[in-house]
Coordinates of C-alpha atoms in Angstrom, one line a residue:
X1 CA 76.8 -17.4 -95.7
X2 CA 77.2 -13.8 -95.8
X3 CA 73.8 -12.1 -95.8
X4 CA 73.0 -8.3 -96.0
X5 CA 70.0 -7.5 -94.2
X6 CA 68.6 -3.7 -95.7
X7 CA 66.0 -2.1 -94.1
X8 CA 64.1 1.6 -92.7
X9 CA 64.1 0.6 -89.0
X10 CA 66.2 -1.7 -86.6
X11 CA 65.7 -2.5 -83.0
X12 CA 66.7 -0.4 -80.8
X13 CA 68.6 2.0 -83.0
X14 CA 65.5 3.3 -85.3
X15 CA 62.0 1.5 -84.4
X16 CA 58.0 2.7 -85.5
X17 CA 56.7 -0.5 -85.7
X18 CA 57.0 -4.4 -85.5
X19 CA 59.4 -4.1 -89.0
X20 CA 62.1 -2.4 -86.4
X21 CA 62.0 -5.6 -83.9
X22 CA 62.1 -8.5 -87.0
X23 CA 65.1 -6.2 -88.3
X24 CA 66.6 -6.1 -85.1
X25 CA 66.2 -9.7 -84.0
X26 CA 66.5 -12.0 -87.1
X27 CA 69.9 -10.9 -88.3
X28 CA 71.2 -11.7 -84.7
X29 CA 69.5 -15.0 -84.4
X30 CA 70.7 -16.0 -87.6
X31 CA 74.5 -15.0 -86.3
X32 CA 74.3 -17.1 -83.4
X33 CA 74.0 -20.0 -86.2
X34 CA 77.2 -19.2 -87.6
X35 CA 75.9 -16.7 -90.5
X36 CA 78.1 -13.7 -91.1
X37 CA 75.0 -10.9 -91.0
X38 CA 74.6 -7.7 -91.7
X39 CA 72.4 -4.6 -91.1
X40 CA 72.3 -1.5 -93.3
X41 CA 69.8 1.1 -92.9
X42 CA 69.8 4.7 -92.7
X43 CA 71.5 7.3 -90.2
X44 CA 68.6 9.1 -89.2
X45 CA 68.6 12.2 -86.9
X46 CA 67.0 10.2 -83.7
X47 CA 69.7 7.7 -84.0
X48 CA 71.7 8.3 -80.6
X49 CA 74.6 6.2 -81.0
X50 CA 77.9 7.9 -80.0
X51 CA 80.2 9.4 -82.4
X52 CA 83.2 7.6 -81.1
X53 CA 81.4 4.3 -81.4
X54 CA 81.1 4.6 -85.1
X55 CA 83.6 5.0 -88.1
X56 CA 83.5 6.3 -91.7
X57 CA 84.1 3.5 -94.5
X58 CA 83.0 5.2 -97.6
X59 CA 82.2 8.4 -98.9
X60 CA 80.6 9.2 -102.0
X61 CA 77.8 11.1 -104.2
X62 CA 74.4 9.7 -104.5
X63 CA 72.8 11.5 -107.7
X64 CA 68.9 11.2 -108.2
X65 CA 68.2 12.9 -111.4
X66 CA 70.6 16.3 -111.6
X67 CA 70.3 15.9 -107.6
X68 CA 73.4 15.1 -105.7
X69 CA 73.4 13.9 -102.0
X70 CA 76.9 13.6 -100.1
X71 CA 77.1 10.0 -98.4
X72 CA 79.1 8.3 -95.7
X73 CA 79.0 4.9 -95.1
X74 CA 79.5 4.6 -91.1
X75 CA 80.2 1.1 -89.5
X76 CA 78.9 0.7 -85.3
X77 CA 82.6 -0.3 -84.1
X78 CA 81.6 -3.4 -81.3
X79 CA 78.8 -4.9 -82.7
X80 CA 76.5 -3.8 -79.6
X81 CA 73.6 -5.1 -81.2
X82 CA 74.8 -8.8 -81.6
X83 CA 75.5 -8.1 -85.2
X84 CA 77.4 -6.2 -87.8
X85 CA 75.3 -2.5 -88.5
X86 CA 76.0 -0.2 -90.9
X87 CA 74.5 3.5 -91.3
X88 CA 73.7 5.2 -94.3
X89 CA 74.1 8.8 -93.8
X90 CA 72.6 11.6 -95.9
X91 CA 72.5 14.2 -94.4
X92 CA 70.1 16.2 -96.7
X93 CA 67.7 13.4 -96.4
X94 CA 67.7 12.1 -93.1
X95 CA 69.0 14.9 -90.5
X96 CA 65.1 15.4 -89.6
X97 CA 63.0 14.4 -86.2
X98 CA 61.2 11.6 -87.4
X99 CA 62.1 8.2 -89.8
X100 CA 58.7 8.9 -92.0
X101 CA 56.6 11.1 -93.2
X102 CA 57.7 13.5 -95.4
X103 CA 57.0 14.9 -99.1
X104 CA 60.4 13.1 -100.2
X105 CA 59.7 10.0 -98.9
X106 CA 60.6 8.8 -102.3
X107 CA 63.4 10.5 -102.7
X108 CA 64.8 9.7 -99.3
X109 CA 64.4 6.2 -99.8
X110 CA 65.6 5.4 -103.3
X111 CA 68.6 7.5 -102.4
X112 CA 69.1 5.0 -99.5
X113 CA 69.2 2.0 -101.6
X114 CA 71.3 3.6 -104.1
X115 CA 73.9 4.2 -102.1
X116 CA 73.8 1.0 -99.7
X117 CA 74.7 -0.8 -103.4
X118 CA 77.0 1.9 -104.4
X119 CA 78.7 1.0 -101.6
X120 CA 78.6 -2.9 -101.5
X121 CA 79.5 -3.1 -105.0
X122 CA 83.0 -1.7 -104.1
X123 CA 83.7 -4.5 -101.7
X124 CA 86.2 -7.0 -103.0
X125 CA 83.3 -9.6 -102.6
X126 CA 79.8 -10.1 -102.9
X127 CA 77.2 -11.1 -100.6
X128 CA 75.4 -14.8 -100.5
X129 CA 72.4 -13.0 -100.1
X130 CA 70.2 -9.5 -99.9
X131 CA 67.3 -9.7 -98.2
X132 CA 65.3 -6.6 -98.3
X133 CA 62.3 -5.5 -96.3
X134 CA 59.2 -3.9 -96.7
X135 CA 58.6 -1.1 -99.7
X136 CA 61.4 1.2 -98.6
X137 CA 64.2 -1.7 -100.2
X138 CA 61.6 -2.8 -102.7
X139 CA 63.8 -1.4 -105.7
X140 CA 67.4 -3.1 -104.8
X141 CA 66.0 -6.8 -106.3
X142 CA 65.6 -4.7 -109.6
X143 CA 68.5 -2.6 -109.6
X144 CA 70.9 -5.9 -109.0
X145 CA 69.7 -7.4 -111.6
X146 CA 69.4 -4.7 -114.5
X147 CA 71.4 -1.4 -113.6
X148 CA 74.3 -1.3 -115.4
X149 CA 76.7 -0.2 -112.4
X150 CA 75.7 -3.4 -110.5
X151 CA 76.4 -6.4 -112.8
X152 CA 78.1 -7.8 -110.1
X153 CA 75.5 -8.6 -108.5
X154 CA 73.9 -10.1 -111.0
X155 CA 74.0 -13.4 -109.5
X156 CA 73.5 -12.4 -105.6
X157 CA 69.9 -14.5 -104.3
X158 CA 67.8 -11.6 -103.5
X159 CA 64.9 -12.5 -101.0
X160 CA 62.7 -9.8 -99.7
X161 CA 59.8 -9.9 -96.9
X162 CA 56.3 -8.3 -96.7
X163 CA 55.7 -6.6 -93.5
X164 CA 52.5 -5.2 -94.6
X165 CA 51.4 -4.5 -98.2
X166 CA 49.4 -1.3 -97.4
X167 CA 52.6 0.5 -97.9
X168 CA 53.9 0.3 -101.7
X169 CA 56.0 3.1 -102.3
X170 CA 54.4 4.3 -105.1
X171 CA 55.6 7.4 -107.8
X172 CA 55.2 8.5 -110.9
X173 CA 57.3 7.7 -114.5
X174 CA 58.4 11.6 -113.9
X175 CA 61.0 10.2 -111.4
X176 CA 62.2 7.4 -113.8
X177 CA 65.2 9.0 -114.1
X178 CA 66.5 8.9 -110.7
X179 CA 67.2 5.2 -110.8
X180 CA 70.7 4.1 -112.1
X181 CA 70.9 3.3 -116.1
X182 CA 68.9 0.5 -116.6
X183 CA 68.2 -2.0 -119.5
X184 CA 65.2 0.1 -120.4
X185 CA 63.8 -3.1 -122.0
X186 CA 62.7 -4.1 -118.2
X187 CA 60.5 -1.0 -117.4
X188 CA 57.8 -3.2 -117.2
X189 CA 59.2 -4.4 -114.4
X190 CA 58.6 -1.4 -112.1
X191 CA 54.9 -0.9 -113.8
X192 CA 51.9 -1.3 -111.5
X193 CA 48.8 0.6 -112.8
X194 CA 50.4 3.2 -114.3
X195 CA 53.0 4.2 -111.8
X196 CA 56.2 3.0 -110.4
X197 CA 55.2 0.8 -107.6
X198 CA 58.4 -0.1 -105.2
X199 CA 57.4 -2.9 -103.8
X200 CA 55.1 -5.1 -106.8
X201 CA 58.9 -4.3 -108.1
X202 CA 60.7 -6.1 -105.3
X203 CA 58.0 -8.8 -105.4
X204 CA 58.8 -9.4 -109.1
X205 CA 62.7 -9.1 -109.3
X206 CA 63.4 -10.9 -106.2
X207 CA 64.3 -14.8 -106.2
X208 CA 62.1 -14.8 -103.2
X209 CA 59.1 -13.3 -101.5
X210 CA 58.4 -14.3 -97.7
X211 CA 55.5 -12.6 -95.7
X212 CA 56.1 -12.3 -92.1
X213 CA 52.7 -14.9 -91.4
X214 CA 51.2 -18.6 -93.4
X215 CA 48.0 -17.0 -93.2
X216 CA 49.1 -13.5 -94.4
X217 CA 50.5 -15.0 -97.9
X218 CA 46.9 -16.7 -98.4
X219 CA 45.0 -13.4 -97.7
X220 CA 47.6 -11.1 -100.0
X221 CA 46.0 -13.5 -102.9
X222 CA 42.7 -11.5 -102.5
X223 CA 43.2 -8.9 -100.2
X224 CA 46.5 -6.8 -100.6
X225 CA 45.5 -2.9 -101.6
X226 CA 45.5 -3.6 -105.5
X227 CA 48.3 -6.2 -105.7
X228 CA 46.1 -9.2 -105.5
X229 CA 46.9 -10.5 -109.1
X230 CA 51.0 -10.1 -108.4
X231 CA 50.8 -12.5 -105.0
X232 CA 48.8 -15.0 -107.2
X233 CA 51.2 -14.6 -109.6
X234 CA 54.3 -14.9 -107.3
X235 CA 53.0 -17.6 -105.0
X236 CA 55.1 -20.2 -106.9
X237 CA 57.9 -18.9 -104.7
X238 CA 56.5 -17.8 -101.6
X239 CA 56.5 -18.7 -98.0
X240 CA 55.2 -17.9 -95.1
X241 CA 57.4 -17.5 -92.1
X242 CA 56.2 -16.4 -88.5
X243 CA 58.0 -13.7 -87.0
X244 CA 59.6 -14.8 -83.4
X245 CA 60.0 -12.9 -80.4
X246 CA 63.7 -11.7 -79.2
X247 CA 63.7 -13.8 -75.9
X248 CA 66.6 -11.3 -74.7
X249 CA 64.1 -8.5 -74.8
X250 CA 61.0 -9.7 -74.1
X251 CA 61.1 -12.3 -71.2
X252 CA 59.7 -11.7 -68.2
X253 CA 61.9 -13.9 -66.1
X254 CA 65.0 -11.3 -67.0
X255 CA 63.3 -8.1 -68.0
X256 CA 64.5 -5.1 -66.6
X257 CA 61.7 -2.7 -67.6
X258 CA 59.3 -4.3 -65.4
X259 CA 58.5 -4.0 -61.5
X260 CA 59.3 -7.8 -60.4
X261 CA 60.7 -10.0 -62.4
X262 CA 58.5 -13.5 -62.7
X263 CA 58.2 -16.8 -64.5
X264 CA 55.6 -19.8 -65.5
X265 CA 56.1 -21.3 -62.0
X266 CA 55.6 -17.8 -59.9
X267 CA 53.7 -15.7 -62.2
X268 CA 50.4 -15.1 -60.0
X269 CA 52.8 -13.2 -57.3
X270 CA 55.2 -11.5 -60.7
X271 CA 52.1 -10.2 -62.3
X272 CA 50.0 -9.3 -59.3
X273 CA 53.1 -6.6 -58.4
X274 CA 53.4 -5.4 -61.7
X275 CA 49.6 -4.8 -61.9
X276 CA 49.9 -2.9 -58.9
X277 CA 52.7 -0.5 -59.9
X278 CA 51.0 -0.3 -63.1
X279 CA 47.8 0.7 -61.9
X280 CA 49.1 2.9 -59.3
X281 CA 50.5 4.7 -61.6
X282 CA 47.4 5.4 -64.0
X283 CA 44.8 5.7 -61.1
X284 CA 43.1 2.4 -61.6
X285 CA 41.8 -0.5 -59.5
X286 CA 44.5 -3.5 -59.0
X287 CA 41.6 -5.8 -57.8
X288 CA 40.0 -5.4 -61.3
X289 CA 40.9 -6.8 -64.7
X290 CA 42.5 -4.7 -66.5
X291 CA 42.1 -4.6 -70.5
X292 CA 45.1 -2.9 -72.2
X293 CA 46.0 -1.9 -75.8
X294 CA 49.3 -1.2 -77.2
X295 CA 50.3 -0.3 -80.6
X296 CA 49.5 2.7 -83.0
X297 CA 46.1 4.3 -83.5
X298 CA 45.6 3.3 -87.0
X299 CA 42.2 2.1 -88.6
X300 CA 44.2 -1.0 -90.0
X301 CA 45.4 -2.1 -86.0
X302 CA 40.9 -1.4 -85.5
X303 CA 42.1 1.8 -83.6
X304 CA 38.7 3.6 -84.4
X305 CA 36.8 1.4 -82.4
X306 CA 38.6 1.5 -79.4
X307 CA 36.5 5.3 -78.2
X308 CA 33.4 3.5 -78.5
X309 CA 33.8 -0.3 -77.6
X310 CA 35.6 1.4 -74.2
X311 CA 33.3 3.2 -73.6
X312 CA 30.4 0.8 -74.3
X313 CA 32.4 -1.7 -72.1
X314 CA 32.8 0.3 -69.5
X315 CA 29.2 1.1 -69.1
X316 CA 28.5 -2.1 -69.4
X317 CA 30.5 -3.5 -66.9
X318 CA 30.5 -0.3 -64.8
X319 CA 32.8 -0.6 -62.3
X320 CA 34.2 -3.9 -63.0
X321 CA 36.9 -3.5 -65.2
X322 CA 40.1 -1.1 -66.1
X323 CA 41.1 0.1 -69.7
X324 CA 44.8 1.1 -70.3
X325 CA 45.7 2.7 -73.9
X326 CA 49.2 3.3 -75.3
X327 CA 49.6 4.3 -78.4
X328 CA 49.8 7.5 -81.2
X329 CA 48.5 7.7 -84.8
X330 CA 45.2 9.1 -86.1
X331 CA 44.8 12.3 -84.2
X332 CA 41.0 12.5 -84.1
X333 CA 41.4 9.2 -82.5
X334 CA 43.6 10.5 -80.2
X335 CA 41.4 13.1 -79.2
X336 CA 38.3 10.7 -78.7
X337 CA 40.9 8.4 -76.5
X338 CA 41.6 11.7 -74.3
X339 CA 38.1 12.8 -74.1
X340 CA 36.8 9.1 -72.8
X341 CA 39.4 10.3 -69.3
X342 CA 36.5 12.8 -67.7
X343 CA 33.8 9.9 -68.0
X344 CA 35.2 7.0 -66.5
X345 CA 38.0 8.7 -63.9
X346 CA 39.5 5.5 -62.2
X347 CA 38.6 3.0 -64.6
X348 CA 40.0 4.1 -67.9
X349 CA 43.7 6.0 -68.7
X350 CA 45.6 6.6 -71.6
X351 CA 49.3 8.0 -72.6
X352 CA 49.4 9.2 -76.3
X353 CA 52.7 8.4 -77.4
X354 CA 55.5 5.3 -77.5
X355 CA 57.2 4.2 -73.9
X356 CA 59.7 0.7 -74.5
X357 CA 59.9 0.4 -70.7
X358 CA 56.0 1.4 -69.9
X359 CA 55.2 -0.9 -73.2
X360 CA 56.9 -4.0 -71.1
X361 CA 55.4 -2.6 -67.8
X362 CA 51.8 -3.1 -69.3
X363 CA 52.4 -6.4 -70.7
X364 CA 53.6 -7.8 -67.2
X365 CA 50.8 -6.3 -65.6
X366 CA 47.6 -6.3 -67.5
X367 CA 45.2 -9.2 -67.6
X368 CA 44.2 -8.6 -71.2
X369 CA 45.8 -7.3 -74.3
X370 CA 43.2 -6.1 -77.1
X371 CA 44.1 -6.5 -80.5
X372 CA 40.8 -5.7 -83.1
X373 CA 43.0 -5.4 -86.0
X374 CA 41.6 -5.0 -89.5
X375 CA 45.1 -5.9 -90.8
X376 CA 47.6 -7.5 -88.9
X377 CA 50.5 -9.4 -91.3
X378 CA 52.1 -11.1 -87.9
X379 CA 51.5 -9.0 -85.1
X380 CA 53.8 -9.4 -82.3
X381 CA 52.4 -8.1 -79.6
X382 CA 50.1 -11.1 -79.2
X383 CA 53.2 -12.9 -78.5
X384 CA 54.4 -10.6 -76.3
X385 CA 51.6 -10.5 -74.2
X386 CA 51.2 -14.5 -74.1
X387 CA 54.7 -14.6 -72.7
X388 CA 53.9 -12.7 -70.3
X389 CA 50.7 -14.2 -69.2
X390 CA 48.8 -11.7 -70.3
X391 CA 45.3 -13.0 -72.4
X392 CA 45.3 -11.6 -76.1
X393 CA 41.9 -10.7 -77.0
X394 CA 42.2 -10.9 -81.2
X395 CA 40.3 -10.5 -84.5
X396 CA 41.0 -13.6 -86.6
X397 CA 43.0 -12.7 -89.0
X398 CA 46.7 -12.6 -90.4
X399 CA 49.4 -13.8 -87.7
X400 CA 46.8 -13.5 -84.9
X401 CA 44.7 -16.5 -86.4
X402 CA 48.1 -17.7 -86.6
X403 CA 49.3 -17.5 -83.2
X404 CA 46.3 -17.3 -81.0
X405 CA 43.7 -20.2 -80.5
X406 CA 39.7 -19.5 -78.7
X407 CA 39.7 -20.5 -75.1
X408 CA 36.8 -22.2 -76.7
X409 CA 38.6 -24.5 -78.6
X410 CA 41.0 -25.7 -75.9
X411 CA 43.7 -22.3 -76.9
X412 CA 45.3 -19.7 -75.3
X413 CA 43.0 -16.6 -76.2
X414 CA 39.9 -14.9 -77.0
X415 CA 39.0 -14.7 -81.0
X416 CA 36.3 -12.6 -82.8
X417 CA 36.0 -12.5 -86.1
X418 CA 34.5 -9.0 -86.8
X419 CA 36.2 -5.5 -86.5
X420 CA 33.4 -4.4 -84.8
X421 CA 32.3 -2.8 -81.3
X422 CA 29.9 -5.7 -80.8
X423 CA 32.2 -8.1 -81.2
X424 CA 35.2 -6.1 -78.9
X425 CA 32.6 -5.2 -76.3
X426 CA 31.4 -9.6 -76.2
X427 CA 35.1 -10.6 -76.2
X428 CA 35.4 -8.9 -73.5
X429 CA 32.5 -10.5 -71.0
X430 CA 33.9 -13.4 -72.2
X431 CA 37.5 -12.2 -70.8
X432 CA 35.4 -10.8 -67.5
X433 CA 34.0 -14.0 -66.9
X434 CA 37.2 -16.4 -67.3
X435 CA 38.6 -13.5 -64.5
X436 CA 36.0 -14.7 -62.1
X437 CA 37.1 -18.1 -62.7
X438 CA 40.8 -18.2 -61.6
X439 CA 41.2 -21.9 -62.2
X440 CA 40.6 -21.7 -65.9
X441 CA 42.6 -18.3 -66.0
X442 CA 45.3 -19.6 -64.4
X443 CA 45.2 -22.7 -66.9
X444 CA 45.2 -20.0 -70.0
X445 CA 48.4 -17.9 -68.5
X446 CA 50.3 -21.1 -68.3
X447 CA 49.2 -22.6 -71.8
X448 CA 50.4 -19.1 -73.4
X449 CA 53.7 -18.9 -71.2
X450 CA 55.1 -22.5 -72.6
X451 CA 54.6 -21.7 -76.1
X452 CA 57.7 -20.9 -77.5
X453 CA 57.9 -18.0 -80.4
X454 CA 62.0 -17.9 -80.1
X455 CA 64.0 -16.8 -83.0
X456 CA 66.3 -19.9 -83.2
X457 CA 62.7 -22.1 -84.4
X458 CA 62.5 -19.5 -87.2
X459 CA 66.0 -18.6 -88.2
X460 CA 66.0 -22.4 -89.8
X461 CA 63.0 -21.7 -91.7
X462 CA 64.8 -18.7 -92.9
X463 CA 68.2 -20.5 -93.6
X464 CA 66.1 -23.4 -95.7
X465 CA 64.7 -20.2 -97.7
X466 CA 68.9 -19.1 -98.2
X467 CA 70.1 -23.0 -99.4
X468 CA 67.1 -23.1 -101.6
X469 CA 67.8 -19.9 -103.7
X470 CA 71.3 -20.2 -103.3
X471 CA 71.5 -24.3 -104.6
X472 CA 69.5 -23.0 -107.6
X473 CA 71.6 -20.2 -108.5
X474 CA 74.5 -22.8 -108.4
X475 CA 72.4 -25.2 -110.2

């Protein structure tokens, strides 16, 4: 099959969040099966990949209205990534510091996905499949099927993946006529209370809808940000496929990032090294579990109660434990985060920003990962962390109910099931109490270091999800 992966991130070129790592991992996986793949997504500013390592294969005019953007189409010459990528460059719209974030969000975006089809539909063939991701590719579904400049595509199996349905890509009808002539008979299509709504649009059009979790599609059915009645409604062809870890990246045996490389069989020693570098580094006490979170200060990742279950923990358990933050977001939170250094010097750090190699760094050497998420779709840190015999500490909910099982209930984890400081703060005596007890500890690490979250177990859910759309078409 030939299958055309579109997306706004993709590991390691363009990355914000977990989307970037799926994006950047699947399409491989699914290569090593024998699948010609491809990755288009857009040629933003940060992207650092040499000029000589790329060349032009189309040029055009993307027009939005009585707006028109210059395009090149720009292919990555040797396939560094373990597939084929392709950059969408528009200048006007993407030659800025960061991927998101800006007033023409919008505008970027649907100019993206017009001209990745403007493109495609000039090849002298047409994919097997589309498979869009997240809001910011939630309009290509529609467009194949209805705009009159793609009717060859007609008859392409769309597919298109929920990475979290907080973000819809809403607009108004004002901006109706930036889309490509359409069979005006379909607006409804793109109606969701009132307003264009980008992805209820890809949800619809699509031949299929996959969220990135089994226990994500159930809660989308009564808890998806006003698109409840549309996942009810769609569920007839939905699935819901775990996300897998990139065992290239993220695999302590082999990682690169980390101080000493370690395995199932020798991880006391491997860890033990790293927690020592890594606590060396942010003034903390090696002897000492050390609780870490990594991930963006949101109030959907629980973010806001990180100032105040720290600090409650660490008076509680003064003197007996470490915290370790990474992360950016919600700058009040930030602020709180920073604030919490004065009070508990040599117990508690944090870095506000993104570090890859510190991000691995913490995973090999923390005892704990924290994870209070409101809303967490997959979540793929808690995988992370388990492979590298670090303890995820989780609210029950999404892929983290999913993937992570209480210690109580013979599993490989700690599980609340309230977004709450009480319930953070009680998680973790639990976790302080299993650390006194190193034979149980020691059991956990192992339990979480066997499981196996590998792309090659999910790629065949993925290529069942192909056949089934593709047989029908045929059918």
């Amino acid at each position: 099959m030939e299958i055309f992966h579109i997306a706004a991130e993709c590991y390691p070129v363009a990355k914000v969040g977990g989307l970037a790592d799926v994006v950047g991992a699947l399409p491989k996986y699914l290569r090593k099966s024998d699948h010609d793949v491809k990755v288009v997504i857009p040629y933003y500013k940060s992207i650092s990949i040499k000029e000589k390592e790329l060349k032009i294969l189309y040029s055009n005019n993307v027009k939005l209205g009585s707006f028109n953007f210059p395009f090149n189409i720009h292919k990555e010459i040797y396939n560094v990534n373990g597939f084929e990528l392709y950059l969408v460059e528009i200048p006007e719209l993407f030659d800025r510091k960061d991927i998101y974030g800006y007033e023409d969000d919008i505008e970027r975006f649907l100019a993206f996905q017009i001209a990745a089809l403007d493109w495609l539909i000039t090849r002298n063939t047409v994919p097997d499949i589309i498979h869009c991701h997240d809001h910011h590719t939630g309009l290509i579904p529609f467009m194949m099927i209805y705009s009159n400049k793609y009717q060859n595509f007609r008859n392409v199996s769309s597919v298109i993946t929920i990475h979290n349905s907080i973000y819809q890509g809403e607009f108004s009808f004002d901006k109706l006529h930036y889309l490509p002539e359409f069979d005006l008979t379909k607006v409804v299509e793109l109606e969701w209370n009132n307003r264009i709504n980008s992805l209820a649009t890809g949800i619809n059009s699509a031949k299929r809808v996959t969220t990135v979790s089994p226990t994500y599609l159930d809660e989308i059915t009564y808890s998806a940000f006003g698109l409840e009645l549309l996942f009810q409604k769609v569920k007839f062809k939905s699935e819901g496929i775990l996300n897998g870890i990139d065992k290239v990246v993220w695999e302590p045996l082999t990682d690169k990032f980390i101080e000493v490389n370690y395995s199932v069989n020798n991880f006391k020693k491997g860890k033990q090294y790293n927690k020592e570098k890594l606590c060396s580094q942010f003034n903390l006490d090696p002897k000492k579990p050390l609780f870490s979170f990594i991930g963006r200060l949101l109030d959907e990742k629980g973010a806001d109660l990180l100032p105040p279950s720290a600090a409650m923990a660490l008076s509680e358990n003064y003197k007996e434990i470490n915290i370790l933050i990474l992360g950016s977001g919600n700058v009040e939170i930030e602020k709180q985060l920073n604030h919490l250094k004065t009070s508990f010097i040599g117990n508690y750090n944090v870095v506000i920003g993104y570090n890859e190699e510190l991000a691995h760094l913490i995973y090999g050497g923390s005892d704990f990962l924290l994870m209070p998420s409101r809303v967490e779709p997959c979540g793929l840190n808690q995988m992370y962390a388990l492979a590298y015999g670090t303890i995820p500490i989780v609210r029950r909910t999404g892929g983290l109910k999913d993937t992570v099982i209480d210690l109580g209930d013979d599993g490989n984890g700690i599980c609340h099931d309230q977004a709450s400081i009480v319930d953070i703060c009680y998680s973790i005596r639990r976790a302080v109490d299993l650390f006194k007890d190193k034979k149980k500890l020691n059991q956990i690490i192992k339990k979480g270091m066997n499981i196996d979250h590998s792309w090659e177990n999910v790629c065949k859910e993925y290529i069942g999800v192909y056949n089934l759309i593709i047989n029908k078409n045929e059918s």
